[in-house]
Amino acid sequence: MINKQNKKSLFKIGNNQISLRIIYLIIIVLVLASLYLNFAWNRYQEMAKSEATQLGQSVGSLLHVEHIVELSEQAAASEYHLVERSLTQLVEVTDSIYYAYILEENNGDISIVVDSSAADSITSRPTRSSCEETVESNRLPFDTGESLITEPISTPCGDWIRVLVPIMDSEYKNPVAVLGLTYSEAEWHGKLWEKMIPDIVVLVCLAALIFTINNLIHQNSKYKKAEKSRLESERSKSVFFSKIPGMAYRCKDNHNWTMEFVSEGCYGLTGYKAEELLLDKKVTYYDIISPEYRDPVRAEWKRVLMQRKDYRDEYEIITKSGERKWVLELGQGIYDSQGNIEALEGIVLDISEQKKKDLQIAYLRDRDFLTGLYNRNYMEEEKKRLNQPEFWPLSVAICDIDGLRVINDAYGHDEGDHMIIKTGQLIKNRLSDKYVVGHSGGGEFEILMPNTDAQAAEEITMKIEDSIDSYNRVKEKTFYDISISMGHSTKEKEDQDMQDVIMEADENLRRRKMLNHNSSYSAIVSSIMATLYAKSQETEEHGQRLGDLCLMIGKELNLSQAELDDLQLVSKLHDIGKIGIDDYILNKPGKLNDEEWEIMKNHPEIGYGIAMTTPQLNHIAEYILYHHERWDGTGYPKRLKGEDIPIVSRILSIADAFDAMTEDRVYRKALSKEEAIKEIEQNAGSQFDPDIAKLFVYLLREKGQI
């Protein structure tokens, strides 16, 4: 009787111990799971806030500060509609944003000056008044200059979370306005729960594994042998993993990752049945991984196994039907008692939809809303990335639309935007994928050309200009043409500063603009030339002929594009100093006396002074000063000799003399071209550079280029 009672007591104690162990295990699992889920929730919450803030900052960087400042002025209707349209498009293309607006502070009051009104017809969106009522949160970005994400705010049409991003002034010191983006609180937290699903699945799997293993150990100790226990464990895992999303697996650590166990979720994920993957029967998991990810996946598995860490990676697979899917793989190595790897176990989950959303956010962050090209921020990062020896020579081209302001004023900003969009398309379509094209703002574009030398860059810019010309000839609308100016520069060595290369490209752009009739810079040249033509016998035809002669020589000498541009410009402006000479001397019908000639010889220095006081002409001032110097050092005003005379001035001297001799003057008749050529030959080595004179005569006689 006592023995029976003792046995019963021991049985109860044993059962109580087992129950107690299970309770403790459940408590531990629940506590750890709660801590992990709380940590994961906070992490995803911070990630969501960071993504929303980055999106707001990206949108804010695309809005022109001058447009924002002028929104409250009556004359800023075009800026208002431009900003309003940008906000409306943002709401329409971004599913998660329900309302966008701009706040301004005026005399201590904060109010909405423009919003996404076109999208506000949907009644479920927040209203303007509900956004203006949250005074405290609206004021904080103005006071601190930092972005703010509000706690959920209840309104009659729902609960909302707002992202407030300050838009800083041009010096990035003080906020001039605040960009507000409104998200649905329900969708915000719904997306967080979607991100939590993989973590919850993993926790459920781990918890199930823990309890399964605990149960198996208990059963093995009482009823089964070790081999029977292993088979039961495999059967239990097979049943469990067949019910969870994605594909659970156990595989060998070999080249093909030969599968020893695959859950039924394999079919939904890959299109292959489990038996087709088992033991590499018809296909290997290595084959399913997209080719470009196979080596990176193998390298990452090797790294985590060496460090005894868990595996977590994202990559693409190719399903049986040929569809590409993004997957998240979570796994670990299984080791024997000696520490050798027995197998790999884990789960593969489909994350294609999440990847699609991530790519959409990245596109909005890096792209210009108007043209679809890369924005200024992205281009700045690309310059840093490409500024490496493997990408040298690295050429940079800057393109600017001529006369865009005139188009905006005459035809409206919609036509101006159309011109910007079309120009961007023409530039992009003319380039290969290895080149990076961005819209810097306004009518300016930037092109980064890795592994492209200066000559190749020049050929590319010429092709782009040809595309613009072709478009102008066949376009449907005929009331204006697209006109662009381009400048480029190249980094070839490490000691070249990238900023200097960009500044040189910008300077070359400015020089080209001086030659383009539609450019505002060209108006300076036209104004000076009009004064000269009215005062002297100089003609526009003389400048054109002289420019053609100079270009003919310059191209034969393989001068750079910048030098050729200078030749064209100085051929028009070399005699601007004659503006300061008395009319009676300029237009005297006979030869000048000694006193008059001394006065006339001042015109290079007068022209130099005019060019130096005109910032756009500084770079050609020296060529104007020396265009009457002689090879033998007897010229004026500085009596330079030989190669001390700039090559542009030496070329101009020969071309100017030839054109002057072959044109009638009030005091003499024109020489024939052959007579003028003989004069050039006779004065080679005294008045003219002998090599350039010889080349010039060769081009005229042998090649017949005149």
PDB file of C-alpha atoms in Angstrom, residues 333-440:
ATOM      1  CA  GLY A 333      24.409  26.213 -40.143  1.00  0.00           C
ATOM      2  CA  ILE A 334      23.804  22.906 -38.309  1.00  0.00           C
ATOM      3  CA  TYR A 335      26.949  21.545 -36.621  1.00  0.00           C
ATOM      4  CA  ASP A 336      27.808  18.121 -35.197  1.00  0.00           C
ATOM      5  CA  SER A 337      29.449  17.521 -31.824  1.00  0.00           C
ATOM      6  CA  GLN A 338      32.907  18.095 -33.350  1.00  0.00           C
ATOM      7  CA  GLY A 339      31.860  21.454 -34.809  1.00  0.00           C
ATOM      8  CA  ASN A 340      31.670  20.250 -38.418  1.00  0.00           C
ATOM      9  CA  ILE A 341      28.846  21.493 -40.642  1.00  0.00           C
ATOM     10  CA  GLU A 342      26.191  18.837 -41.110  1.00  0.00           C
ATOM     11  CA  ALA A 343      23.658  20.874 -43.086  1.00  0.00           C
ATOM     12  CA  LEU A 344      22.082  24.261 -43.698  1.00  0.00           C
ATOM     13  CA  GLU A 345      18.546  25.016 -42.540  1.00  0.00           C
ATOM     14  CA  GLY A 346      16.323  28.006 -43.093  1.00  0.00           C
ATOM     15  CA  ILE A 347      13.377  29.596 -44.826  1.00  0.00           C
ATOM     16  CA  VAL A 348      13.017  31.561 -48.090  1.00  0.00           C
ATOM     17  CA  LEU A 349      10.260  34.228 -48.258  1.00  0.00           C
ATOM     18  CA  ASP A 350       8.850  36.179 -51.232  1.00  0.00           C
ATOM     19  CA  ILE A 351       9.496  39.954 -50.752  1.00  0.00           C
ATOM     20  CA  SER A 352       8.855  41.125 -54.343  1.00  0.00           C
ATOM     21  CA  GLU A 353       6.111  43.596 -53.386  1.00  0.00           C
ATOM     22  CA  GLN A 354       8.231  45.221 -50.689  1.00  0.00           C
ATOM     23  CA  LYS A 355      11.138  45.529 -53.137  1.00  0.00           C
ATOM     24  CA  LYS A 356       8.844  47.204 -55.654  1.00  0.00           C
ATOM     25  CA  LYS A 357       7.891  49.835 -53.071  1.00  0.00           C
ATOM     26  CA  ASP A 358      11.539  50.354 -52.104  1.00  0.00           C
ATOM     27  CA  LEU A 359      12.461  50.933 -55.755  1.00  0.00           C
ATOM     28  CA  GLN A 360       9.598  53.423 -56.116  1.00  0.00           C
ATOM     29  CA  ILE A 361      10.895  55.425 -53.140  1.00  0.00           C
ATOM     30  CA  ALA A 362      14.439  55.308 -54.552  1.00  0.00           C
ATOM     31  CA  TYR A 363      13.156  56.575 -57.920  1.00  0.00           C
ATOM     32  CA  LEU A 364      11.363  59.506 -56.301  1.00  0.00           C
ATOM     33  CA  ARG A 365      14.479  60.325 -54.284  1.00  0.00           C
ATOM     34  CA  ASP A 366      16.881  60.323 -57.240  1.00  0.00           C
ATOM     35  CA  ARG A 367      14.785  61.637 -60.135  1.00  0.00           C
ATOM     36  CA  ASP A 368      13.749  65.080 -61.325  1.00  0.00           C
ATOM     37  CA  PHE A 369       9.941  65.383 -61.391  1.00  0.00           C
ATOM     38  CA  LEU A 370       9.799  67.399 -64.616  1.00  0.00           C
ATOM     39  CA  THR A 371      12.135  65.470 -66.930  1.00  0.00           C
ATOM     40  CA  GLY A 372      12.460  62.050 -65.298  1.00  0.00           C
ATOM     41  CA  LEU A 373      16.247  62.448 -65.475  1.00  0.00           C
ATOM     42  CA  TYR A 374      18.483  62.256 -62.414  1.00  0.00           C
ATOM     43  CA  ASN A 375      18.283  65.265 -60.072  1.00  0.00           C
ATOM     44  CA  ARG A 376      21.071  67.486 -58.760  1.00  0.00           C
ATOM     45  CA  ASN A 377      21.552  65.505 -55.512  1.00  0.00           C
ATOM     46  CA  TYR A 378      21.998  62.233 -57.386  1.00  0.00           C
ATOM     47  CA  MET A 379      24.449  63.819 -59.839  1.00  0.00           C
ATOM     48  CA  GLU A 380      26.579  65.145 -56.974  1.00  0.00           C
ATOM     49  CA  GLU A 381      26.816  61.632 -55.519  1.00  0.00           C
ATOM     50  CA  GLU A 382      27.655  60.207 -58.960  1.00  0.00           C
ATOM     51  CA  LYS A 383      30.519  62.689 -59.341  1.00  0.00           C
ATOM     52  CA  LYS A 384      32.000  61.371 -56.101  1.00  0.00           C
ATOM     53  CA  ARG A 385      31.503  57.746 -57.185  1.00  0.00           C
ATOM     54  CA  LEU A 386      32.994  58.233 -60.656  1.00  0.00           C
ATOM     55  CA  ASN A 387      35.950  60.300 -59.427  1.00  0.00           C
ATOM     56  CA  GLN A 388      38.115  57.154 -59.259  1.00  0.00           C
ATOM     57  CA  PRO A 389      41.073  56.036 -61.451  1.00  0.00           C
ATOM     58  CA  GLU A 390      39.088  53.228 -63.090  1.00  0.00           C
ATOM     59  CA  PHE A 391      36.700  55.818 -64.596  1.00  0.00           C
ATOM     60  CA  TRP A 392      39.385  58.243 -65.855  1.00  0.00           C
ATOM     61  CA  PRO A 393      39.423  60.023 -68.226  1.00  0.00           C
ATOM     62  CA  LEU A 394      36.139  61.375 -66.842  1.00  0.00           C
ATOM     63  CA  SER A 395      34.495  64.045 -68.988  1.00  0.00           C
ATOM     64  CA  VAL A 396      31.805  66.434 -67.768  1.00  0.00           C
ATOM     65  CA  ALA A 397      29.504  68.299 -70.163  1.00  0.00           C
ATOM     66  CA  ILE A 398      27.139  71.102 -69.191  1.00  0.00           C
ATOM     67  CA  CYS A 399      24.263  71.996 -71.506  1.00  0.00           C
ATOM     68  CA  ASP A 400      22.027  75.056 -71.209  1.00  0.00           C
ATOM     69  CA  ILE A 401      18.954  76.001 -73.246  1.00  0.00           C
ATOM     70  CA  ASP A 402      19.400  79.389 -74.907  1.00  0.00           C
ATOM     71  CA  GLY A 403      16.576  81.893 -74.566  1.00  0.00           C
ATOM     72  CA  LEU A 404      14.460  79.825 -72.158  1.00  0.00           C
ATOM     73  CA  ARG A 405      13.390  82.933 -70.252  1.00  0.00           C
ATOM     74  CA  VAL A 406      12.091  84.459 -73.498  1.00  0.00           C
ATOM     75  CA  ILE A 407      10.025  81.326 -74.188  1.00  0.00           C
ATOM     76  CA  ASN A 408       8.589  81.436 -70.647  1.00  0.00           C
ATOM     77  CA  ASP A 409       7.687  85.112 -70.983  1.00  0.00           C
ATOM     78  CA  ALA A 410       6.305  84.866 -74.524  1.00  0.00           C
ATOM     79  CA  TYR A 411       4.499  81.510 -74.490  1.00  0.00           C
ATOM     80  CA  GLY A 412       4.141  80.659 -70.794  1.00  0.00           C
ATOM     81  CA  HIS A 413       5.889  78.267 -68.422  1.00  0.00           C
ATOM     82  CA  ASP A 414       4.042  75.256 -69.857  1.00  0.00           C
ATOM     83  CA  GLU A 415       5.805  75.768 -73.178  1.00  0.00           C
ATOM     84  CA  GLY A 416       9.071  76.382 -71.337  1.00  0.00           C
ATOM     85  CA  ASP A 417       8.591  73.108 -69.446  1.00  0.00           C
ATOM     86  CA  HIS A 418       7.794  71.346 -72.729  1.00  0.00           C
ATOM     87  CA  MET A 419      11.068  72.644 -74.181  1.00  0.00           C
ATOM     88  CA  ILE A 420      13.005  71.453 -71.097  1.00  0.00           C
ATOM     89  CA  ILE A 421      11.402  67.986 -71.257  1.00  0.00           C
ATOM     90  CA  LYS A 422      12.011  67.631 -75.007  1.00  0.00           C
ATOM     91  CA  THR A 423      15.624  68.790 -74.715  1.00  0.00           C
ATOM     92  CA  GLY A 424      16.234  66.253 -71.945  1.00  0.00           C
ATOM     93  CA  GLN A 425      14.770  63.488 -74.132  1.00  0.00           C
ATOM     94  CA  LEU A 426      16.927  64.465 -77.117  1.00  0.00           C
ATOM     95  CA  ILE A 427      20.072  64.472 -74.970  1.00  0.00           C
ATOM     96  CA  LYS A 428      19.245  61.155 -73.274  1.00  0.00           C
ATOM     97  CA  ASN A 429      18.317  59.401 -76.531  1.00  0.00           C
ATOM     98  CA  ARG A 430      21.660  60.357 -78.122  1.00  0.00           C
ATOM     99  CA  LEU A 431      23.756  58.780 -75.343  1.00  0.00           C
ATOM    100  CA  SER A 432      24.591  55.206 -74.415  1.00  0.00           C
ATOM    101  CA  ASP A 433      23.650  53.756 -71.037  1.00  0.00           C
ATOM    102  CA  LYS A 434      27.163  54.183 -69.617  1.00  0.00           C
ATOM    103  CA  TYR A 435      26.698  57.971 -69.518  1.00  0.00           C
ATOM    104  CA  VAL A 436      24.787  59.650 -66.663  1.00  0.00           C
ATOM    105  CA  VAL A 437      22.411  62.502 -67.579  1.00  0.00           C
ATOM    106  CA  GLY A 438      20.877  64.843 -65.001  1.00  0.00           C
ATOM    107  CA  HIS A 439      18.668  67.942 -64.937  1.00  0.00           C
ATOM    108  CA  SER A 440      20.319  70.564 -62.733  1.00  0.00           C
TER     109      SER A 440
END
